């Protein structure tokens, strides 16, 4: 999400995900389990508009820099240090833990937010 998301569009997209099964030509699978990940949520108001309560088999994971979730289950996660952030990025992008030779170290640092 961004600081100014189109909440109606996101809500419609999530609702479509929760109520249909793409591989089954739109057939509803009431017993399927689904995980909704709301990443980079900025406000409680945004979170409230994007939550769908009481849908069996659905779990929602909210990722935010702010304390938005109710106190049922909240995990505080420490920021990655430079080495950990670089290794995670490189594993995702290059399938190795280090920046490949010939690739810009400073570009990697910009992408992971260190510059």
PDB file of N, CA, C and O in Angstrom, residues 3-56:
ATOM      1  N   UNK A   3       0.845   5.708   0.966  1.00  0.00           N
ATOM      2  CA  UNK A   3       0.216   6.626   1.910  1.00  0.00           C
ATOM      3  C   UNK A   3      -1.147   7.084   1.419  1.00  0.00           C
ATOM      4  O   UNK A   3      -1.963   7.540   2.213  1.00  0.00           O
ATOM      5  N   UNK A   4      -1.397   6.979   0.139  1.00  0.00           N
ATOM      6  CA  UNK A   4      -2.706   7.391  -0.389  1.00  0.00           C
ATOM      7  C   UNK A   4      -3.233   6.326  -1.364  1.00  0.00           C
ATOM      8  O   UNK A   4      -3.329   6.570  -2.562  1.00  0.00           O
ATOM      9  N   UNK A   5      -3.574   5.138  -0.851  1.00  0.00           N
ATOM     10  CA  UNK A   5      -4.040   4.061  -1.732  1.00  0.00           C
ATOM     11  C   UNK A   5      -5.481   4.276  -2.181  1.00  0.00           C
ATOM     12  O   UNK A   5      -6.247   5.004  -1.557  1.00  0.00           O
ATOM     13  N   UNK A   6      -5.857   3.625  -3.273  1.00  0.00           N
ATOM     14  CA  UNK A   6      -7.243   3.602  -3.715  1.00  0.00           C
ATOM     15  C   UNK A   6      -7.911   2.462  -2.943  1.00  0.00           C
ATOM     16  O   UNK A   6      -7.887   1.302  -3.368  1.00  0.00           O
ATOM     17  N   UNK A   7      -8.490   2.786  -1.793  1.00  0.00           N
ATOM     18  CA  UNK A   7      -9.021   1.762  -0.891  1.00  0.00           C
ATOM     19  C   UNK A   7     -10.190   0.998  -1.490  1.00  0.00           C
ATOM     20  O   UNK A   7     -10.329  -0.205  -1.260  1.00  0.00           O
ATOM     21  N   UNK A   8     -11.026   1.670  -2.281  1.00  0.00           N
ATOM     22  CA  UNK A   8     -12.160   0.971  -2.898  1.00  0.00           C
ATOM     23  C   UNK A   8     -11.672  -0.097  -3.866  1.00  0.00           C
ATOM     24  O   UNK A   8     -12.185  -1.221  -3.881  1.00  0.00           O
ATOM     25  N   UNK A   9     -10.663   0.234  -4.656  1.00  0.00           N
ATOM     26  CA  UNK A   9     -10.105  -0.727  -5.608  1.00  0.00           C
ATOM     27  C   UNK A   9      -9.434  -1.890  -4.874  1.00  0.00           C
ATOM     28  O   UNK A   9      -9.613  -3.054  -5.241  1.00  0.00           O
ATOM     29  N   UNK A  10      -8.656  -1.581  -3.840  1.00  0.00           N
ATOM     30  CA  UNK A  10      -8.011  -2.633  -3.059  1.00  0.00           C
ATOM     31  C   UNK A  10      -9.031  -3.538  -2.385  1.00  0.00           C
ATOM     32  O   UNK A  10      -8.892  -4.764  -2.379  1.00  0.00           O
ATOM     33  N   UNK A  11     -10.067  -2.943  -1.804  1.00  0.00           N
ATOM     34  CA  UNK A  11     -11.109  -3.727  -1.133  1.00  0.00           C
ATOM     35  C   UNK A  11     -11.804  -4.658  -2.126  1.00  0.00           C
ATOM     36  O   UNK A  11     -12.044  -5.824  -1.835  1.00  0.00           O
ATOM     37  N   UNK A  12     -12.103  -4.160  -3.324  1.00  0.00           N
ATOM     38  CA  UNK A  12     -12.747  -4.986  -4.348  1.00  0.00           C
ATOM     39  C   UNK A  12     -11.826  -6.134  -4.769  1.00  0.00           C
ATOM     40  O   UNK A  12     -12.273  -7.260  -4.963  1.00  0.00           O
ATOM     41  N   UNK A  13     -10.548  -5.848  -4.891  1.00  0.00           N
ATOM     42  CA  UNK A  13      -9.582  -6.877  -5.278  1.00  0.00           C
ATOM     43  C   UNK A  13      -9.494  -7.960  -4.193  1.00  0.00           C
ATOM     44  O   UNK A  13      -9.491  -9.154  -4.504  1.00  0.00           O
ATOM     45  N   UNK A  14      -9.412  -7.551  -2.947  1.00  0.00           N
ATOM     46  CA  UNK A  14      -9.342  -8.511  -1.840  1.00  0.00           C
ATOM     47  C   UNK A  14     -10.624  -9.329  -1.782  1.00  0.00           C
ATOM     48  O   UNK A  14     -10.589 -10.555  -1.611  1.00  0.00           O
ATOM     49  N   UNK A  15     -11.773  -8.675  -1.919  1.00  0.00           N
ATOM     50  CA  UNK A  15     -13.055  -9.381  -1.886  1.00  0.00           C
ATOM     51  C   UNK A  15     -13.121 -10.429  -3.005  1.00  0.00           C
ATOM     52  O   UNK A  15     -13.553 -11.555  -2.794  1.00  0.00           O
ATOM     53  N   UNK A  16     -12.661 -10.057  -4.194  1.00  0.00           N
ATOM     54  CA  UNK A  16     -12.631 -11.009  -5.301  1.00  0.00           C
ATOM     55  C   UNK A  16     -11.749 -12.209  -4.997  1.00  0.00           C
ATOM     56  O   UNK A  16     -12.099 -13.351  -5.304  1.00  0.00           O
ATOM     57  N   UNK A  17     -10.604 -11.958  -4.363  1.00  0.00           N
ATOM     58  CA  UNK A  17      -9.707 -13.031  -3.970  1.00  0.00           C
ATOM     59  C   UNK A  17     -10.366 -13.952  -2.953  1.00  0.00           C
ATOM     60  O   UNK A  17     -10.274 -15.168  -3.039  1.00  0.00           O
ATOM     61  N   UNK A  18     -11.054 -13.361  -1.996  1.00  0.00           N
ATOM     62  CA  UNK A  18     -11.655 -14.155  -0.925  1.00  0.00           C
ATOM     63  C   UNK A  18     -12.873 -14.957  -1.370  1.00  0.00           C
ATOM     64  O   UNK A  18     -13.185 -15.986  -0.782  1.00  0.00           O
ATOM     65  N   UNK A  19     -13.558 -14.498  -2.387  1.00  0.00           N
ATOM     66  CA  UNK A  19     -14.823 -15.138  -2.757  1.00  0.00           C
ATOM     67  C   UNK A  19     -14.764 -15.958  -4.037  1.00  0.00           C
ATOM     68  O   UNK A  19     -15.779 -16.507  -4.454  1.00  0.00           O
ATOM     69  N   UNK A  20     -13.597 -16.057  -4.678  1.00  0.00           N
ATOM     70  CA  UNK A  20     -13.516 -16.855  -5.897  1.00  0.00           C
ATOM     71  C   UNK A  20     -12.250 -17.684  -5.909  1.00  0.00           C
ATOM     72  O   UNK A  20     -11.335 -17.463  -5.128  1.00  0.00           O
ATOM     73  N   UNK A  21     -12.229 -18.616  -6.830  1.00  0.00           N
ATOM     74  CA  UNK A  21     -11.083 -19.488  -7.009  1.00  0.00           C
ATOM     75  C   UNK A  21     -10.725 -19.467  -8.485  1.00  0.00           C
ATOM     76  O   UNK A  21     -11.446 -20.002  -9.314  1.00  0.00           O
ATOM     77  N   UNK A  22      -9.615 -18.793  -8.838  1.00  0.00           N
ATOM     78  CA  UNK A  22      -9.274 -18.553 -10.240  1.00  0.00           C
ATOM     79  C   UNK A  22      -9.148 -19.829 -11.054  1.00  0.00           C
ATOM     80  O   UNK A  22      -9.624 -19.910 -12.171  1.00  0.00           O
ATOM     81  N   UNK A  23      -8.517 -20.867 -10.524  1.00  0.00           N
ATOM     82  CA  UNK A  23      -8.300 -22.089 -11.296  1.00  0.00           C
ATOM     83  C   UNK A  23      -9.592 -22.846 -11.532  1.00  0.00           C
ATOM     84  O   UNK A  23      -9.662 -23.715 -12.375  1.00  0.00           O
ATOM     85  N   UNK A  24     -10.637 -22.529 -10.786  1.00  0.00           N
ATOM     86  CA  UNK A  24     -11.897 -23.245 -10.914  1.00  0.00           C
ATOM     87  C   UNK A  24     -12.951 -22.454 -11.652  1.00  0.00           C
ATOM     88  O   UNK A  24     -14.128 -22.573 -11.360  1.00  0.00           O
ATOM     89  N   UNK A  25     -12.573 -21.602 -12.582  1.00  0.00           N
ATOM     90  CA  UNK A  25     -13.499 -20.802 -13.381  1.00  0.00           C
ATOM     91  C   UNK A  25     -14.448 -20.022 -12.481  1.00  0.00           C
ATOM     92  O   UNK A  25     -15.660 -20.032 -12.661  1.00  0.00           O
ATOM     93  N   UNK A  26     -13.899 -19.396 -11.456  1.00  0.00           N
ATOM     94  CA  UNK A  26     -14.704 -18.542 -10.592  1.00  0.00           C
ATOM     95  C   UNK A  26     -15.550 -19.277  -9.574  1.00  0.00           C
ATOM     96  O   UNK A  26     -16.332 -18.664  -8.872  1.00  0.00           O
ATOM     97  N   UNK A  27     -15.407 -20.571  -9.474  1.00  0.00           N
ATOM     98  CA  UNK A  27     -16.205 -21.329  -8.514  1.00  0.00           C
ATOM     99  C   UNK A  27     -15.780 -20.984  -7.091  1.00  0.00           C
ATOM    100  O   UNK A  27     -14.602 -20.869  -6.800  1.00  0.00           O
ATOM    101  N   UNK A  28     -16.750 -20.807  -6.224  1.00  0.00           N
ATOM    102  CA  UNK A  28     -16.454 -20.500  -4.832  1.00  0.00           C
ATOM    103  C   UNK A  28     -16.071 -21.774  -4.105  1.00  0.00           C
ATOM    104  O   UNK A  28     -16.720 -22.800  -4.253  1.00  0.00           O
ATOM    105  N   UNK A  29     -15.019 -21.703  -3.324  1.00  0.00           N
ATOM    106  CA  UNK A  29     -14.584 -22.834  -2.514  1.00  0.00           C
ATOM    107  C   UNK A  29     -14.747 -22.460  -1.049  1.00  0.00           C
ATOM    108  O   UNK A  29     -13.841 -21.909  -0.445  1.00  0.00           O
ATOM    109  N   UNK A  30     -15.888 -22.746  -0.449  1.00  0.00           N
ATOM    110  CA  UNK A  30     -16.143 -22.294   0.911  1.00  0.00           C
ATOM    111  C   UNK A  30     -15.202 -22.897   1.948  1.00  0.00           C
ATOM    112  O   UNK A  30     -15.002 -22.324   2.998  1.00  0.00           O
ATOM    113  N   UNK A  31     -14.593 -24.038   1.656  1.00  0.00           N
ATOM    114  CA  UNK A  31     -13.734 -24.675   2.644  1.00  0.00           C
ATOM    115  C   UNK A  31     -12.262 -24.384   2.418  1.00  0.00           C
ATOM    116  O   UNK A  31     -11.415 -24.942   3.099  1.00  0.00           O
ATOM    117  N   UNK A  32     -11.917 -23.533   1.452  1.00  0.00           N
ATOM    118  CA  UNK A  32     -10.517 -23.228   1.199  1.00  0.00           C
ATOM    119  C   UNK A  32      -9.981 -22.286   2.269  1.00  0.00           C
ATOM    120  O   UNK A  32     -10.716 -21.539   2.893  1.00  0.00           O
ATOM    121  N   UNK A  33      -8.671 -22.356   2.477  1.00  0.00           N
ATOM    122  CA  UNK A  33      -8.018 -21.457   3.421  1.00  0.00           C
ATOM    123  C   UNK A  33      -7.264 -20.410   2.613  1.00  0.00           C
ATOM    124  O   UNK A  33      -6.625 -20.727   1.625  1.00  0.00           O
ATOM    125  N   UNK A  34      -7.355 -19.162   3.055  1.00  0.00           N
ATOM    126  CA  UNK A  34      -6.683 -18.077   2.338  1.00  0.00           C
ATOM    127  C   UNK A  34      -5.956 -17.175   3.321  1.00  0.00           C
ATOM    128  O   UNK A  34      -6.421 -16.940   4.430  1.00  0.00           O
ATOM    129  N   UNK A  35      -4.817 -16.676   2.864  1.00  0.00           N
ATOM    130  CA  UNK A  35      -4.024 -15.735   3.641  1.00  0.00           C
ATOM    131  C   UNK A  35      -4.015 -14.405   2.899  1.00  0.00           C
ATOM    132  O   UNK A  35      -3.637 -14.338   1.735  1.00  0.00           O
ATOM    133  N   UNK A  36      -4.446 -13.344   3.577  1.00  0.00           N
ATOM    134  CA  UNK A  36      -4.416 -11.990   3.026  1.00  0.00           C
ATOM    135  C   UNK A  36      -3.283 -11.253   3.734  1.00  0.00           C
ATOM    136  O   UNK A  36      -3.249 -11.207   4.963  1.00  0.00           O
ATOM    137  N   UNK A  37      -2.357 -10.701   2.948  1.00  0.00           N
ATOM    138  CA  UNK A  37      -1.249  -9.933   3.524  1.00  0.00           C
ATOM    139  C   UNK A  37      -1.430  -8.479   3.133  1.00  0.00           C
ATOM    140  O   UNK A  37      -1.434  -8.141   1.947  1.00  0.00           O
ATOM    141  N   UNK A  38      -1.632  -7.632   4.126  1.00  0.00           N
ATOM    142  CA  UNK A  38      -1.732  -6.185   3.916  1.00  0.00           C
ATOM    143  C   UNK A  38      -0.392  -5.591   4.335  1.00  0.00           C
ATOM    144  O   UNK A  38      -0.086  -5.487   5.519  1.00  0.00           O
ATOM    145  N   UNK A  39       0.400  -5.210   3.361  1.00  0.00           N
ATOM    146  CA  UNK A  39       1.757  -4.741   3.616  1.00  0.00           C
ATOM    147  C   UNK A  39       1.830  -3.218   3.537  1.00  0.00           C
ATOM    148  O   UNK A  39       1.218  -2.608   2.669  1.00  0.00           O
ATOM    149  N   UNK A  40       2.581  -2.641   4.444  1.00  0.00           N
ATOM    150  CA  UNK A  40       2.842  -1.207   4.460  1.00  0.00           C
ATOM    151  C   UNK A  40       1.562  -0.394   4.678  1.00  0.00           C
ATOM    152  O   UNK A  40       1.284   0.565   3.975  1.00  0.00           O
ATOM    153  N   UNK A  41       0.785  -0.801   5.672  1.00  0.00           N
ATOM    154  CA  UNK A  41      -0.454  -0.099   6.018  1.00  0.00           C
ATOM    155  C   UNK A  41      -0.088   1.126   6.853  1.00  0.00           C
ATOM    156  O   UNK A  41       0.623   1.016   7.847  1.00  0.00           O
ATOM    157  N   UNK A  42      -0.611   2.289   6.463  1.00  0.00           N
ATOM    158  CA  UNK A  42      -0.208   3.536   7.111  1.00  0.00           C
ATOM    159  C   UNK A  42      -1.163   4.006   8.202  1.00  0.00           C
ATOM    160  O   UNK A  42      -0.731   4.640   9.161  1.00  0.00           O
ATOM    161  N   UNK A  43      -2.451   3.745   8.054  1.00  0.00           N
ATOM    162  CA  UNK A  43      -3.394   4.278   9.040  1.00  0.00           C
ATOM    163  C   UNK A  43      -4.375   3.203   9.497  1.00  0.00           C
ATOM    164  O   UNK A  43      -4.665   2.254   8.774  1.00  0.00           O
ATOM    165  N   UNK A  44      -4.911   3.396  10.687  1.00  0.00           N
ATOM    166  CA  UNK A  44      -5.933   2.487  11.209  1.00  0.00           C
ATOM    167  C   UNK A  44      -7.185   2.548  10.339  1.00  0.00           C
ATOM    168  O   UNK A  44      -7.855   1.543  10.137  1.00  0.00           O
ATOM    169  N   UNK A  45      -7.504   3.723   9.818  1.00  0.00           N
ATOM    170  CA  UNK A  45      -8.675   3.878   8.968  1.00  0.00           C
ATOM    171  C   UNK A  45      -8.545   3.019   7.705  1.00  0.00           C
ATOM    172  O   UNK A  45      -9.502   2.369   7.294  1.00  0.00           O
ATOM    173  N   UNK A  46      -7.357   3.015   7.096  1.00  0.00           N
ATOM    174  CA  UNK A  46      -7.124   2.168   5.923  1.00  0.00           C
ATOM    175  C   UNK A  46      -7.278   0.702   6.281  1.00  0.00           C
ATOM    176  O   UNK A  46      -7.918  -0.068   5.566  1.00  0.00           O
ATOM    177  N   UNK A  47      -6.699   0.326   7.408  1.00  0.00           N
ATOM    178  CA  UNK A  47      -6.801  -1.067   7.853  1.00  0.00           C
ATOM    179  C   UNK A  47      -8.253  -1.470   8.061  1.00  0.00           C
ATOM    180  O   UNK A  47      -8.688  -2.528   7.595  1.00  0.00           O
ATOM    181  N   UNK A  48      -9.013  -0.628   8.731  1.00  0.00           N
ATOM    182  CA  UNK A  48     -10.423  -0.949   8.997  1.00  0.00           C
ATOM    183  C   UNK A  48     -11.211  -1.157   7.702  1.00  0.00           C
ATOM    184  O   UNK A  48     -12.076  -2.026   7.631  1.00  0.00           O
ATOM    185  N   UNK A  49     -10.903  -0.372   6.665  1.00  0.00           N
ATOM    186  CA  UNK A  49     -11.631  -0.494   5.400  1.00  0.00           C
ATOM    187  C   UNK A  49     -11.239  -1.747   4.611  1.00  0.00           C
ATOM    188  O   UNK A  49     -11.999  -2.205   3.764  1.00  0.00           O
ATOM    189  N   UNK A  50     -10.052  -2.296   4.893  1.00  0.00           N
ATOM    190  CA  UNK A  50      -9.565  -3.434   4.123  1.00  0.00           C
ATOM    191  C   UNK A  50      -9.727  -4.781   4.828  1.00  0.00           C
ATOM    192  O   UNK A  50      -9.450  -5.818   4.244  1.00  0.00           O
ATOM    193  N   UNK A  51     -10.207  -4.757   6.058  1.00  0.00           N
ATOM    194  CA  UNK A  51     -10.392  -6.001   6.807  1.00  0.00           C
ATOM    195  C   UNK A  51     -11.751  -6.609   6.490  1.00  0.00           C
ATOM    196  O   UNK A  51     -12.745  -5.899   6.376  1.00  0.00           O
ATOM    197  N   UNK A  52     -11.776  -7.922   6.333  1.00  0.00           N
ATOM    198  CA  UNK A  52     -13.014  -8.670   6.154  1.00  0.00           C
ATOM    199  C   UNK A  52     -13.109  -9.654   7.315  1.00  0.00           C
ATOM    200  O   UNK A  52     -12.352 -10.616   7.382  1.00  0.00           O
ATOM    201  N   UNK A  53     -13.998  -9.388   8.224  1.00  0.00           N
ATOM    202  CA  UNK A  53     -14.162 -10.232   9.404  1.00  0.00           C
ATOM    203  C   UNK A  53     -15.104 -11.388   9.107  1.00  0.00           C
ATOM    204  O   UNK A  53     -15.927 -11.325   8.207  1.00  0.00           O
ATOM    205  N   UNK A  54     -14.981 -12.427   9.874  1.00  0.00           N
ATOM    206  CA  UNK A  54     -15.923 -13.552   9.853  1.00  0.00           C
ATOM    207  C   UNK A  54     -16.002 -14.274   8.516  1.00  0.00           C
ATOM    208  O   UNK A  54     -17.070 -14.733   8.121  1.00  0.00           O
ATOM    209  N   UNK A  55     -14.904 -14.398   7.809  1.00  0.00           N
ATOM    210  CA  UNK A  55     -14.869 -15.227   6.611  1.00  0.00           C
ATOM    211  C   UNK A  55     -14.088 -16.483   6.995  1.00  0.00           C
ATOM    212  O   UNK A  55     -12.878 -16.413   7.246  1.00  0.00           O
ATOM    213  N   UNK A  56     -14.775 -17.615   7.074  1.00  0.00           N
ATOM    214  CA  UNK A  56     -14.114 -18.853   7.524  1.00  0.00           C
ATOM    215  C   UNK A  56     -12.892 -19.198   6.676  1.00  0.00           C
ATOM    216  O   UNK A  56     -12.903 -19.047   5.455  1.00  0.00           O
TER     217      UNK A  56
END
